[in-house]
Short mmCIF file of C-alpha atoms in Angstrom, two decimals:
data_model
loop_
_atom_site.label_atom_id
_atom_site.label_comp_id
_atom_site.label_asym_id
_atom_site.label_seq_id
_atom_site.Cartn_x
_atom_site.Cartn_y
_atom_site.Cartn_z
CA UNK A 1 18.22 -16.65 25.65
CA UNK A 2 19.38 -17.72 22.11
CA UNK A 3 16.91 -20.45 21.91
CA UNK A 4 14.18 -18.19 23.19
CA UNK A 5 14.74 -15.60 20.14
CA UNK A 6 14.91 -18.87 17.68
CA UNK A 7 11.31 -19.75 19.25
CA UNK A 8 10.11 -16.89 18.67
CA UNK A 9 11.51 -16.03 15.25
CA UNK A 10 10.40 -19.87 14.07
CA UNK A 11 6.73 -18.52 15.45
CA UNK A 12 6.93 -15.24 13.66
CA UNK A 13 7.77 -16.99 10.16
CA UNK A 14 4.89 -19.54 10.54
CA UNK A 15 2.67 -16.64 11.16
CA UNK A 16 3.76 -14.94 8.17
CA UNK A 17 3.30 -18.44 6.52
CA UNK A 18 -0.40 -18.01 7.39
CA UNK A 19 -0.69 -14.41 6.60
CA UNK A 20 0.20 -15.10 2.99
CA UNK A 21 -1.58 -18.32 2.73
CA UNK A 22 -4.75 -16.30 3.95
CA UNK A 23 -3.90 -13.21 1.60
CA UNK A 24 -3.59 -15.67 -1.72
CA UNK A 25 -6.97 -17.53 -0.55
CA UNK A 26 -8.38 -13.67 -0.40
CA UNK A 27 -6.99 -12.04 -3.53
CA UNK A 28 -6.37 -15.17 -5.85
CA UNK A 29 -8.97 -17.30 -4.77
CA UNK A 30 -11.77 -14.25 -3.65
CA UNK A 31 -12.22 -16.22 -0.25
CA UNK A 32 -12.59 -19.38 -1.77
CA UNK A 33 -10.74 -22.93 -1.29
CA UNK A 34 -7.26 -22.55 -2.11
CA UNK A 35 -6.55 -25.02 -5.16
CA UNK A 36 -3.52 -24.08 -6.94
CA UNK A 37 -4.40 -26.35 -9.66
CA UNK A 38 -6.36 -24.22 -10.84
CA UNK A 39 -4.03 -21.67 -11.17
CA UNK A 40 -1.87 -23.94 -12.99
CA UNK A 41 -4.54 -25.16 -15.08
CA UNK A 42 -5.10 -21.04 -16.13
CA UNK A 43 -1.72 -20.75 -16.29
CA UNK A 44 -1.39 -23.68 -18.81
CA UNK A 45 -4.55 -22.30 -21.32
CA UNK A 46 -2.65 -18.98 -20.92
CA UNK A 47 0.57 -21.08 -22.66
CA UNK A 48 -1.47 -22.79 -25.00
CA UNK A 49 -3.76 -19.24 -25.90
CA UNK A 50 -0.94 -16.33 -25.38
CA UNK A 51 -3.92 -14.23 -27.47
CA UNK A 52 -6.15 -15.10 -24.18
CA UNK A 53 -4.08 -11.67 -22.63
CA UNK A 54 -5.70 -9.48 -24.62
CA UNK A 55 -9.12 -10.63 -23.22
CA UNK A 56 -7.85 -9.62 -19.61
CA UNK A 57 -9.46 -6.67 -18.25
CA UNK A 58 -6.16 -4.21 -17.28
CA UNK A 59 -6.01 -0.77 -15.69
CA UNK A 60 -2.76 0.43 -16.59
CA UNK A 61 -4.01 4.27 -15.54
CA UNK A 62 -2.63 4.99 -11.96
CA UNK A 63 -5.44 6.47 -9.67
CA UNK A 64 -8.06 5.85 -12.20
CA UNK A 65 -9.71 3.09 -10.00
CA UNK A 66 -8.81 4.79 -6.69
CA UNK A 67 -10.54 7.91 -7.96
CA UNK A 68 -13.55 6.08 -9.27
CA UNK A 69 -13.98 4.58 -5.90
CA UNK A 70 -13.63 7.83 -3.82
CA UNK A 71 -16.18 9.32 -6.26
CA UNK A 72 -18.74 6.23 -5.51
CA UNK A 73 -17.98 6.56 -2.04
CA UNK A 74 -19.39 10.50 -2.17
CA UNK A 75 -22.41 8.93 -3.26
CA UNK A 76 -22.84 6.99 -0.09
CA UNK A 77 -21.72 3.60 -2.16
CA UNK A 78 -19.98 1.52 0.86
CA UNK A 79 -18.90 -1.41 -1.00
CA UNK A 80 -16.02 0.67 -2.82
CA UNK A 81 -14.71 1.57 0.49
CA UNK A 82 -14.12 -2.36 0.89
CA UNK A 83 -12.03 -2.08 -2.22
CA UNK A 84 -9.92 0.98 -1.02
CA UNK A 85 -9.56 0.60 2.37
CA UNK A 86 -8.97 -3.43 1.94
CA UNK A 87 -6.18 -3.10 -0.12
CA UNK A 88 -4.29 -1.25 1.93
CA UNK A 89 -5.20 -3.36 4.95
CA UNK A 90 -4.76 -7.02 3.44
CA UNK A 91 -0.80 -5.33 3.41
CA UNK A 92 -0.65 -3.70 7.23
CA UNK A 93 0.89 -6.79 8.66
CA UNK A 94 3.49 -7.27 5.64
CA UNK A 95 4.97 -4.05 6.79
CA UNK A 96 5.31 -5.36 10.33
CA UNK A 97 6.67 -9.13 9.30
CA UNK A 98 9.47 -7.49 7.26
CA UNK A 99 11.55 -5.55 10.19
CA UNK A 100 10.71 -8.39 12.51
CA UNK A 101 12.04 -11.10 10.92
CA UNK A 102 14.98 -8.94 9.29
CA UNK A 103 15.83 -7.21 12.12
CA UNK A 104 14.81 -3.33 12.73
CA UNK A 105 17.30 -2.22 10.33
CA UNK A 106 17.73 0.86 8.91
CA UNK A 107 16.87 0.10 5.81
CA UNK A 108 14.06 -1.80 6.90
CA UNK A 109 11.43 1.12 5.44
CA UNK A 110 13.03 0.57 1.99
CA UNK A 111 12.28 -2.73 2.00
CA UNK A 112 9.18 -2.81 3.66
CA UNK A 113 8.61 -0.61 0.37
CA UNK A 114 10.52 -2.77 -2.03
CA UNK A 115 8.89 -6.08 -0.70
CA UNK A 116 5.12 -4.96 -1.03
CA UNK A 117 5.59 -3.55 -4.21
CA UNK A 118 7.01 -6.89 -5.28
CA UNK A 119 4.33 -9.19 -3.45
CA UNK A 120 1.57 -7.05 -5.15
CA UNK A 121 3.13 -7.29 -8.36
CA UNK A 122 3.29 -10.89 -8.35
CA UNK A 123 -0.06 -11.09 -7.62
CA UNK A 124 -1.67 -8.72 -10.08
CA UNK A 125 0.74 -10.73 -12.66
CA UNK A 126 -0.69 -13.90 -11.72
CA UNK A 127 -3.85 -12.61 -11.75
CA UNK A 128 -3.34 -11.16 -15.69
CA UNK A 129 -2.00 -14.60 -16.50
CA UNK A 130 -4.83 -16.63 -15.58
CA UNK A 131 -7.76 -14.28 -15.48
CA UNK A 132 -7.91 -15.13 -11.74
CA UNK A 133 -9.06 -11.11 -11.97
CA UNK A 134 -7.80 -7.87 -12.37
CA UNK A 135 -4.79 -6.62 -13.08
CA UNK A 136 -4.85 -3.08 -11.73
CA UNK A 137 -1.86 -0.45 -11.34
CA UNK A 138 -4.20 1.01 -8.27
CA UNK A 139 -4.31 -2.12 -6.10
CA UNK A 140 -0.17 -1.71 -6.41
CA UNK A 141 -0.13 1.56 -4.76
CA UNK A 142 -2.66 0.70 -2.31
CA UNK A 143 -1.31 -2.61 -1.11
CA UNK A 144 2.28 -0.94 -1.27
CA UNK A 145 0.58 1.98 1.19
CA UNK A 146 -0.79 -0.75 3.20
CA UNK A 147 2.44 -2.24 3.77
CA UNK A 148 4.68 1.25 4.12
CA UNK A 149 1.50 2.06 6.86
CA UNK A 150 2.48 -1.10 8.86
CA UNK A 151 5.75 -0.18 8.90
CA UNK A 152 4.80 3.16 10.39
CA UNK A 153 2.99 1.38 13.11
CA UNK A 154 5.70 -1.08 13.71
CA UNK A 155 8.01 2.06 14.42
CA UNK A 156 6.02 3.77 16.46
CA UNK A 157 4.98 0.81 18.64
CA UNK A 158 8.67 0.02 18.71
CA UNK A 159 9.08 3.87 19.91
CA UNK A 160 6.82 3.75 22.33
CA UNK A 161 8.45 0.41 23.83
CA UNK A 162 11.57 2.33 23.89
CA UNK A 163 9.62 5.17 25.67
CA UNK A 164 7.64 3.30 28.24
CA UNK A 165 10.67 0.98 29.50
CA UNK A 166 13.40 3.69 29.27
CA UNK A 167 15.74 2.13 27.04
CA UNK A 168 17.53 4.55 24.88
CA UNK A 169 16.93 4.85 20.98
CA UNK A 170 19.45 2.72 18.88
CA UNK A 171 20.05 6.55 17.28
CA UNK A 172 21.63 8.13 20.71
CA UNK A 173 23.17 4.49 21.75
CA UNK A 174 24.91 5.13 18.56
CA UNK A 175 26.11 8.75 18.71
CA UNK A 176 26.80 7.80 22.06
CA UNK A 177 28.96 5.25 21.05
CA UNK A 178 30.50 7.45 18.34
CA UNK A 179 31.56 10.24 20.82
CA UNK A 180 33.13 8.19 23.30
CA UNK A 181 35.74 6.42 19.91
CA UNK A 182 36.42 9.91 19.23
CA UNK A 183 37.43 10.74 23.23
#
C-alpha cells in the first residue's frame, strides 16, 4: 500500500512537472519553443540596460485590464474573452496539484492562495525583466482566481467521493474522535 501511494505521488509531481513546463511555454514563450536562453539573454541586456525597465509596458491599475476586456467583450469582441477566461484557466489545475501533493490539509485553501499568487508573480516579474511581455496587476488576480477555483473543484470532487462511497468527512471523524477523549 505504501509503495502504491509513492507511485502515485511520483506520477502526480511529474504531471505537475508538465503542467508548469506547458504553462511557461504558454505565458513566457506565447506557445512557442521553450529556450530559456533567451530569457537569460533578456535577462542579461536587462543587467547591462537597468533604464530598459522603463520601456516595459506595466499596468499597475488593478481591474483596469479586466474591465477593458469585459467592456470589449459587450461589443461582441471574442478574443478578450481568451484573455479573461485563460488566465484563470491556465491556473485551475495549480489549485488541484497543491492539496494533492500536500495532503488535503486544512490549510490547503491558504496556500492554494498563497502559491498562485506567488507563481503569477514570478512570472509577470520575469516577464517585466526581459520584456518577454506584460507585466499586469490583472493577470495576478485572475491566475490567483484560477487557482483558488481549482481548489473549489478539488473540494467538492473530494466531497462528493466522500458522499458517493460513504466514508465520513475528516470534520465528523474528528469531532467524533474529540467526544469519545472527553467520555
Amino acid at each position: 500500500m505504501r509503495q502504491k501511494k509513492f507511485t502515485h505521488k511520483i506520477l502526480w509531481i511529474a504531471t505537475l512537472m508538465i503542467y508548469l513546463y506547458l504553462l511557461t511555454k504558454l505565458i513566457l514563450f506565447k506557445g512557442g519553443p521553450v529556450d530559456f536562453e533567451i530569457v537569460r539573454g533578456q535577462f542579461m541586456a536587462f543587467l547591462h540596460q537597468p533604464d530598459l525597465i522603463h520601456m516595459r509596458t506595466v499596468n499597475l491599475t488593478p481591474f483596469q485590464e479586466i474591465s477593458r476586456d469585459w467592456n470589449s467583450l459587450s461589443l461582441h469582441r471574442p478574443g478578450t474573452a481568451i484573455h479573461l477566461v485563460g488566465n484563470v484557466l491556465a491556473f485551475i489545475p495549480l489549485g488541484v496539484f497543491i492539496p494533492l501533493l500536500m495532503g488535503n490539509k486544512w490549510l490547503s485553501g491558504a496556500n492554494v492562495f498563497l502559491l498562485s499568487l506567488l507563481l503569477s508573480l514570478s512570472y509577470e516579474v520575469t516577464q517585466l525583466l526581459t520584456g518577454m511581455g506584460i507585466f499586469d496587476v490583472d493577470d495576478l488576480l485572475l491566475n490567483t482566481l484560477g487557482g483558488l477555483i481549482g481548489y473549489i473543484i478539488f473540494t467538492m470532487v473530494i466531497g462528493m467521493k466522500q458522499l458517493l462511497v460513504g466514508g465520513e468527512s475528516r470534520v465528523a471523524k474528528k469531532n467524533y474522535n474529540s467526544k469519545e477523549s472527553h467520555v
